[in-house]
mmCIF file of C-alpha atoms and ligand atoms in Angstrom:
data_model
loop_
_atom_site.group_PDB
_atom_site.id
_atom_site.type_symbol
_atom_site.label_atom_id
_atom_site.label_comp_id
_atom_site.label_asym_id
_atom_site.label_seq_id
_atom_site.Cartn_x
_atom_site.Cartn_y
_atom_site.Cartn_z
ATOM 1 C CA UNK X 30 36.943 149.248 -81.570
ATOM 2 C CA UNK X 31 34.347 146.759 -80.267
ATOM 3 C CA UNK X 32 35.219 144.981 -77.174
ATOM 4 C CA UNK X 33 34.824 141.574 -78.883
ATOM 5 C CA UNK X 34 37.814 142.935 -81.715
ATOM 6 C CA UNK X 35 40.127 143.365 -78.899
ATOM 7 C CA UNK X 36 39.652 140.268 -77.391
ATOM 8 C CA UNK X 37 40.057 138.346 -81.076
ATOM 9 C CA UNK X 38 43.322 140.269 -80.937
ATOM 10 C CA UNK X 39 44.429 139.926 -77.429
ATOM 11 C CA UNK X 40 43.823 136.027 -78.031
ATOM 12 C CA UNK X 41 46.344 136.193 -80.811
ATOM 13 C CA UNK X 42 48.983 138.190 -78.967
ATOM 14 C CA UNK X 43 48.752 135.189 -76.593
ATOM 15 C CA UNK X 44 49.303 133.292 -78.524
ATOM 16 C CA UNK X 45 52.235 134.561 -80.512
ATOM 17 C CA UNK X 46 54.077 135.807 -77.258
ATOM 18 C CA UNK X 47 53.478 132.713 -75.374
ATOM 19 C CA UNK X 48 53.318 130.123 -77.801
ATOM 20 C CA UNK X 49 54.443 130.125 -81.214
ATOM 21 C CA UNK X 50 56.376 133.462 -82.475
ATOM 22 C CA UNK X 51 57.330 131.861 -85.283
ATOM 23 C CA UNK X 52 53.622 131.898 -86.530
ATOM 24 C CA UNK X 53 53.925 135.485 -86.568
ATOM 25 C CA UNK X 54 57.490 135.342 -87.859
ATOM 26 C CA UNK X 55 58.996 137.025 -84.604
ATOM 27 C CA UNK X 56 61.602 135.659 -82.369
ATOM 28 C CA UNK X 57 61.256 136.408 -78.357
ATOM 29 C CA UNK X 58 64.573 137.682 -76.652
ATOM 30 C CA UNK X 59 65.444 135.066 -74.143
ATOM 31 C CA UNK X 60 63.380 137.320 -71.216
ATOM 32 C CA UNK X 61 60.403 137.123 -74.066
ATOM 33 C CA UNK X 62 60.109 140.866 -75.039
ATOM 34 C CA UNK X 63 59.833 141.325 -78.952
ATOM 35 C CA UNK X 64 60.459 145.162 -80.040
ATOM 36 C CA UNK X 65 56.676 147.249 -80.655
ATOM 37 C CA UNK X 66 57.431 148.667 -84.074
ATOM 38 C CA UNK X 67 58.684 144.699 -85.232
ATOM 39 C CA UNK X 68 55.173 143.502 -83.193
ATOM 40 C CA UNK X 69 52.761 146.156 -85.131
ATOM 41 C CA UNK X 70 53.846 145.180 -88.131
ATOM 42 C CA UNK X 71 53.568 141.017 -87.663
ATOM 43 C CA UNK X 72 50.393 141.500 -86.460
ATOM 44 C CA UNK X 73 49.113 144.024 -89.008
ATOM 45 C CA UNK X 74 47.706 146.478 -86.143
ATOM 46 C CA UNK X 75 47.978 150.501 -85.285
ATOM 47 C CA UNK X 76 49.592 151.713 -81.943
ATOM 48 C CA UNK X 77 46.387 152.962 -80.619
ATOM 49 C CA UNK X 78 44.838 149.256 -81.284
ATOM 50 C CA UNK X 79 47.933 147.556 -78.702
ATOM 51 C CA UNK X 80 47.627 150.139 -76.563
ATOM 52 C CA UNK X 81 43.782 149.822 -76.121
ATOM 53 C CA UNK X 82 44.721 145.724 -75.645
ATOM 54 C CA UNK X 83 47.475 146.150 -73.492
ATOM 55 C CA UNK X 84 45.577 148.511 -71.116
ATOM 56 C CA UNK X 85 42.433 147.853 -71.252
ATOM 57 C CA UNK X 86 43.409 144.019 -70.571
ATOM 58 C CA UNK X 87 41.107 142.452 -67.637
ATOM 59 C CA UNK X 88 44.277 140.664 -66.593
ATOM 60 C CA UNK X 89 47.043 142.844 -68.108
ATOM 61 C CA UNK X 90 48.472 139.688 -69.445
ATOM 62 C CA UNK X 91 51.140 142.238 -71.667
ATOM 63 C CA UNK X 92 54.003 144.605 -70.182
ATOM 64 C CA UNK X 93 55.763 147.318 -72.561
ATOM 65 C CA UNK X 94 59.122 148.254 -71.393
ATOM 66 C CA UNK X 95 61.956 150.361 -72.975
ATOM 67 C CA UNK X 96 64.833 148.921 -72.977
ATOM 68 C CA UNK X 97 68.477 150.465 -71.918
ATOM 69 C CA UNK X 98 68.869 150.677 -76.099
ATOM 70 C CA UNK X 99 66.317 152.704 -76.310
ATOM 71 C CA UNK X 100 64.089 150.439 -77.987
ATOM 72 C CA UNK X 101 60.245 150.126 -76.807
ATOM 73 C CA UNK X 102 59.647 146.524 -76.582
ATOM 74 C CA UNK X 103 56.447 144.110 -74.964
ATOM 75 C CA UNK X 104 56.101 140.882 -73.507
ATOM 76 C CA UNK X 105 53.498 138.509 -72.017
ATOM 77 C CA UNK X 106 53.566 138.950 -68.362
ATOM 78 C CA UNK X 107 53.367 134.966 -67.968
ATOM 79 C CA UNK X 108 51.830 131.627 -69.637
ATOM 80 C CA UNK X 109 54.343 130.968 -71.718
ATOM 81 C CA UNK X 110 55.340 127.482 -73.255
ATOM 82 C CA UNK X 111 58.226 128.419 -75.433
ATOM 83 C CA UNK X 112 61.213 128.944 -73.203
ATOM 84 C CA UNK X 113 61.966 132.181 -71.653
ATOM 85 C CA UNK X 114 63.669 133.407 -68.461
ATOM 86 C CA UNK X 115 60.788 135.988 -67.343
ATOM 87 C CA UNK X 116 63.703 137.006 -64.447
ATOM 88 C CA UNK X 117 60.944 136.898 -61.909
ATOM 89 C CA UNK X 118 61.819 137.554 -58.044
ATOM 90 C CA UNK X 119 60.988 135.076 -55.896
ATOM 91 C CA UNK X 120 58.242 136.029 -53.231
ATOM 92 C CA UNK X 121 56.536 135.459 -49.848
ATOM 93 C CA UNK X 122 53.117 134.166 -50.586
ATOM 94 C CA UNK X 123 50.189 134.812 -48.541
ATOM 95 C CA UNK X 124 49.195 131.682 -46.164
ATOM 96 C CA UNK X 125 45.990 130.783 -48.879
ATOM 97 C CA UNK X 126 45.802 130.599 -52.449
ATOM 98 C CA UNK X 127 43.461 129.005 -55.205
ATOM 99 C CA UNK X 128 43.424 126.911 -57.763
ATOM 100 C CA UNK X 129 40.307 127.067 -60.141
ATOM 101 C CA UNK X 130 39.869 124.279 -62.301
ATOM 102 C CA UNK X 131 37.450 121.444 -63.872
ATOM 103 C CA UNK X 132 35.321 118.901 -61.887
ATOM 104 C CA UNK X 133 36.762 116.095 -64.003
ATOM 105 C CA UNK X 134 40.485 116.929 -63.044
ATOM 106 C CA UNK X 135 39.585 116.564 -59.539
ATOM 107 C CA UNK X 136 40.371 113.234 -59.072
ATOM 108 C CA UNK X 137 43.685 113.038 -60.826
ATOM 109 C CA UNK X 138 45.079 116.396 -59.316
ATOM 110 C CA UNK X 139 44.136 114.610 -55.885
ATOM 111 C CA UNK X 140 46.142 111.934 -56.688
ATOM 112 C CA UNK X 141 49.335 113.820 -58.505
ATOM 113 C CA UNK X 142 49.132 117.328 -57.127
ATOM 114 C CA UNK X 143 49.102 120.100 -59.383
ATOM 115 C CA UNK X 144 51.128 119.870 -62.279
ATOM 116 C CA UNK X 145 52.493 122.536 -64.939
ATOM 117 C CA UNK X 146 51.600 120.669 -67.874
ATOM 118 C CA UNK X 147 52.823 122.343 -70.726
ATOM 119 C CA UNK X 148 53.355 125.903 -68.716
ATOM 120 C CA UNK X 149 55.950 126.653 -67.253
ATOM 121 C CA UNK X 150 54.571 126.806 -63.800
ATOM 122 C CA UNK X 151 51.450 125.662 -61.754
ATOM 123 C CA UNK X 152 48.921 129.262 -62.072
ATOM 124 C CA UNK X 153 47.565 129.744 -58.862
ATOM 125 C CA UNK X 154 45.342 132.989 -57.804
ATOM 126 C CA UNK X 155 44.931 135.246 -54.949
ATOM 127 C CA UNK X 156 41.054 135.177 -54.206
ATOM 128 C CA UNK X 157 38.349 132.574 -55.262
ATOM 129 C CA UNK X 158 36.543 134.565 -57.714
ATOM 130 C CA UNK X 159 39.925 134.999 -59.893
ATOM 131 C CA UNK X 160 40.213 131.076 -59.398
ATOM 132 C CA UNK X 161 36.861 130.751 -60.417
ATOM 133 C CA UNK X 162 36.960 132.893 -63.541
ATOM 134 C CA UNK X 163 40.105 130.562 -64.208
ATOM 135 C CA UNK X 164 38.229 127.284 -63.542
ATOM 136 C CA UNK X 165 35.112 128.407 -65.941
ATOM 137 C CA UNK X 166 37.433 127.889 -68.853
ATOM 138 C CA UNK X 167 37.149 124.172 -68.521
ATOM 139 C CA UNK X 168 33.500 124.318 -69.359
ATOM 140 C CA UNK X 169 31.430 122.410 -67.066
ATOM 141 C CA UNK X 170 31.203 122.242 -62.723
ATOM 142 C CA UNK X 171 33.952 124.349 -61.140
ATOM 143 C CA UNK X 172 36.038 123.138 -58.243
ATOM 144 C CA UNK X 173 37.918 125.400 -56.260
ATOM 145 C CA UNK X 174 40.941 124.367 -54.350
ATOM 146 C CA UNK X 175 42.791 125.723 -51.390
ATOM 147 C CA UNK X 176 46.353 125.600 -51.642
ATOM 148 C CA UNK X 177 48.718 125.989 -48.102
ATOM 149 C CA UNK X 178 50.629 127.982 -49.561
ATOM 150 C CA UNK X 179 51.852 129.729 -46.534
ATOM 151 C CA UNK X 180 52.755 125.902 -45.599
ATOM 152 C CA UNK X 181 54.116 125.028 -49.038
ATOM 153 C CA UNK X 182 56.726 127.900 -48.480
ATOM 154 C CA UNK X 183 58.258 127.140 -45.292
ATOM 155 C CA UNK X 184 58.865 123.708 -46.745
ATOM 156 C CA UNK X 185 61.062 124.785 -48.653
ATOM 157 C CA UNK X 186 58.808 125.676 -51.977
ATOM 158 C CA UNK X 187 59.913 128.482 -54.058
ATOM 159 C CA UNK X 188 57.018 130.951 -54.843
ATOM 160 C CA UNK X 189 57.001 133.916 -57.732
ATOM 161 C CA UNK X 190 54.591 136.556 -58.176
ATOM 162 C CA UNK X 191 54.178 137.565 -62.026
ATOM 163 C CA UNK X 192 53.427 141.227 -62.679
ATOM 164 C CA UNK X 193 49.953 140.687 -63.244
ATOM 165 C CA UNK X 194 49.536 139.049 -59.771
ATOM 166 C CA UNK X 195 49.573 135.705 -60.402
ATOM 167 C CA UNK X 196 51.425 133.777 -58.470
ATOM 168 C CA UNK X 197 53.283 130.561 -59.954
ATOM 169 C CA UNK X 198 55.350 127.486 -58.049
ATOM 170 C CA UNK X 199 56.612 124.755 -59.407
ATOM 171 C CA UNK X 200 53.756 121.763 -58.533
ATOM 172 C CA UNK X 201 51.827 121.916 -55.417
ATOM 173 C CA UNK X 202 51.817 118.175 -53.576
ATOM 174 C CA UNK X 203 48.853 116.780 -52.788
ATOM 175 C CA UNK X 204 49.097 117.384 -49.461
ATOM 176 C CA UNK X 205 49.190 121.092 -49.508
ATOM 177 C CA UNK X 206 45.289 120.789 -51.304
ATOM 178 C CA UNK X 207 42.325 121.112 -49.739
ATOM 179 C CA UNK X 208 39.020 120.886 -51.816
HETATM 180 C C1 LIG F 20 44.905 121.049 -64.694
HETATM 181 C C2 LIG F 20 44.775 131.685 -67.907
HETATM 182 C C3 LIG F 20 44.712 116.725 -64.107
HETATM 183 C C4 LIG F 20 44.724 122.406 -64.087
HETATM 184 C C5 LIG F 20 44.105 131.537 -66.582
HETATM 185 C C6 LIG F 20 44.246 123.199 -65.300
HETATM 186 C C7 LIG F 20 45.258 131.349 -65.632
HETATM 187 C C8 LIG F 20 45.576 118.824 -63.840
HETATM 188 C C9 LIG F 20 44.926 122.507 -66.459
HETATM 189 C C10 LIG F 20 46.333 130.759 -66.494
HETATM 190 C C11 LIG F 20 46.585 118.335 -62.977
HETATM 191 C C12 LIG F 20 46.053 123.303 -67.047
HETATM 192 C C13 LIG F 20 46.609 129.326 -66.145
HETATM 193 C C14 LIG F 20 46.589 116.946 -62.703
HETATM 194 C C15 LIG F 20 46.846 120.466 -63.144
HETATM 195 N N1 LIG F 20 45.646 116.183 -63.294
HETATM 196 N N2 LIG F 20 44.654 118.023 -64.409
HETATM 197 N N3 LIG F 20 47.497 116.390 -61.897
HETATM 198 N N4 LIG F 20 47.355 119.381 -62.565
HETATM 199 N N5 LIG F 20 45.771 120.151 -63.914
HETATM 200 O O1 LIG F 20 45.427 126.603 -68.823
HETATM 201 O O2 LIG F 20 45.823 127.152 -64.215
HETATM 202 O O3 LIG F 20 43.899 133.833 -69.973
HETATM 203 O O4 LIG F 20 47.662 125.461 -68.379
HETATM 204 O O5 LIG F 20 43.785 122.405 -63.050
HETATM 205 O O6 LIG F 20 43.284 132.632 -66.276
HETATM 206 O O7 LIG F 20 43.916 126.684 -65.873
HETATM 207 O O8 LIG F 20 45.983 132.518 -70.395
HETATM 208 O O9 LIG F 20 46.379 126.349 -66.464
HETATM 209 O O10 LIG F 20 42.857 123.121 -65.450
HETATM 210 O O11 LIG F 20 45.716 132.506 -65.029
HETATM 211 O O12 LIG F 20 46.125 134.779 -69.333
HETATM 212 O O13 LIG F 20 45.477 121.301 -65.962
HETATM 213 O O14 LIG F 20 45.849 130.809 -67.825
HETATM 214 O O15 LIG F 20 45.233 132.968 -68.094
HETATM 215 O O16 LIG F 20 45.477 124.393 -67.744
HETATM 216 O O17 LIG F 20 45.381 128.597 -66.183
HETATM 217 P P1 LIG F 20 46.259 125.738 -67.955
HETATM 218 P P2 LIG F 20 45.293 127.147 -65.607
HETATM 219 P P3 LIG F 20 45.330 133.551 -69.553
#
């Protein structure tokens, strides 16, 4: 299949594990995992179709477990906006991350910090070029921020790492930025 298929599809896998299930007519366990077989069939796709998403996925944004039932089941890894309990360990982070994002948030995000908006958690990455892959979404100049993050954490700030190597906090005060 054509890179630009799996994409289309990866897109909508997003968006039903993150987002809205019930577009797809699937409900999300309360950790987010939906079973495979009840997942092919919502989204009208083969086995070897997932797997070639779920592996070949720059950012392996999808995990496939089997459960202690038995049952094979997949998840996003993180993003979500519909509530789930992902059961992620909290974790040391390293003394710099990043936060890629739009020249024309600058000002606010100097002003409020870094906010989750509608996600569950700020997204901040582990290098610049990740957080400047995340930032060219916006369309437009890219500004790269520095996040103490190091800092952030002996303050008390509570730090996960998603399995995909993200790593998500709460907000990040304007303090802790540096531009
Ligand atoms: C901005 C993608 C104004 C923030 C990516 C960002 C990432 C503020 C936007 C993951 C603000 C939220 C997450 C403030 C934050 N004022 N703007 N105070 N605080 N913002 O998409 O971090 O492809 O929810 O800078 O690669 O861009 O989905 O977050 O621009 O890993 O797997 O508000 O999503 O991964 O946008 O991206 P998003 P994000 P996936």
């Amino acid at each position: 299949m054509e890179h630009s298929q799996l994409v289309k599809i990866s897109k909508r896998m997003s968006k039903a594990l993150r987002h809205q299930p019930e577009r797809l007519g699937i409900t999300l366990d309360e950790a987010g995992w939906v079973p495979v077989a009840e997942f092919l069939a919502a989204m009208g796709i083969d086995r070897g179709t997932l797997d070639a998403v779920v592996h070949g996925n720059d950012k392996q944004r999808f995990a496939i477990a089997t459960g202690d039932d038995g049952v094979e089941r997949i998840r996003a890894n993180q993003g979500h906006s519909v509530p789930v309990e992902l059961g992620l360990a909290e974790a040391e982070p390293p003394e710099l991350l990043f936060h890629g994002t739009g020249a024309a948030a600058l000002a606010s995000i100097q002003a409020t910090g870094l906010n989750k908006g509608g996600r569950h958690h700020v997204h901040l990455s582990p290098d610049t070029d990740t957080a400047r892959r995340v930032g060219a979404r916006r369309g437009g100049a890219i500004v790269i921020l520095t996040v103490l993050a190091g800092q952030m954490c002996r303050d008390g700030h509570t730090f996960y790492r998603s399995d995909n190597g993200v790593w998500l906090t709460d907000e990040v005060p304007p303090p802790y930025l540096r531009t």
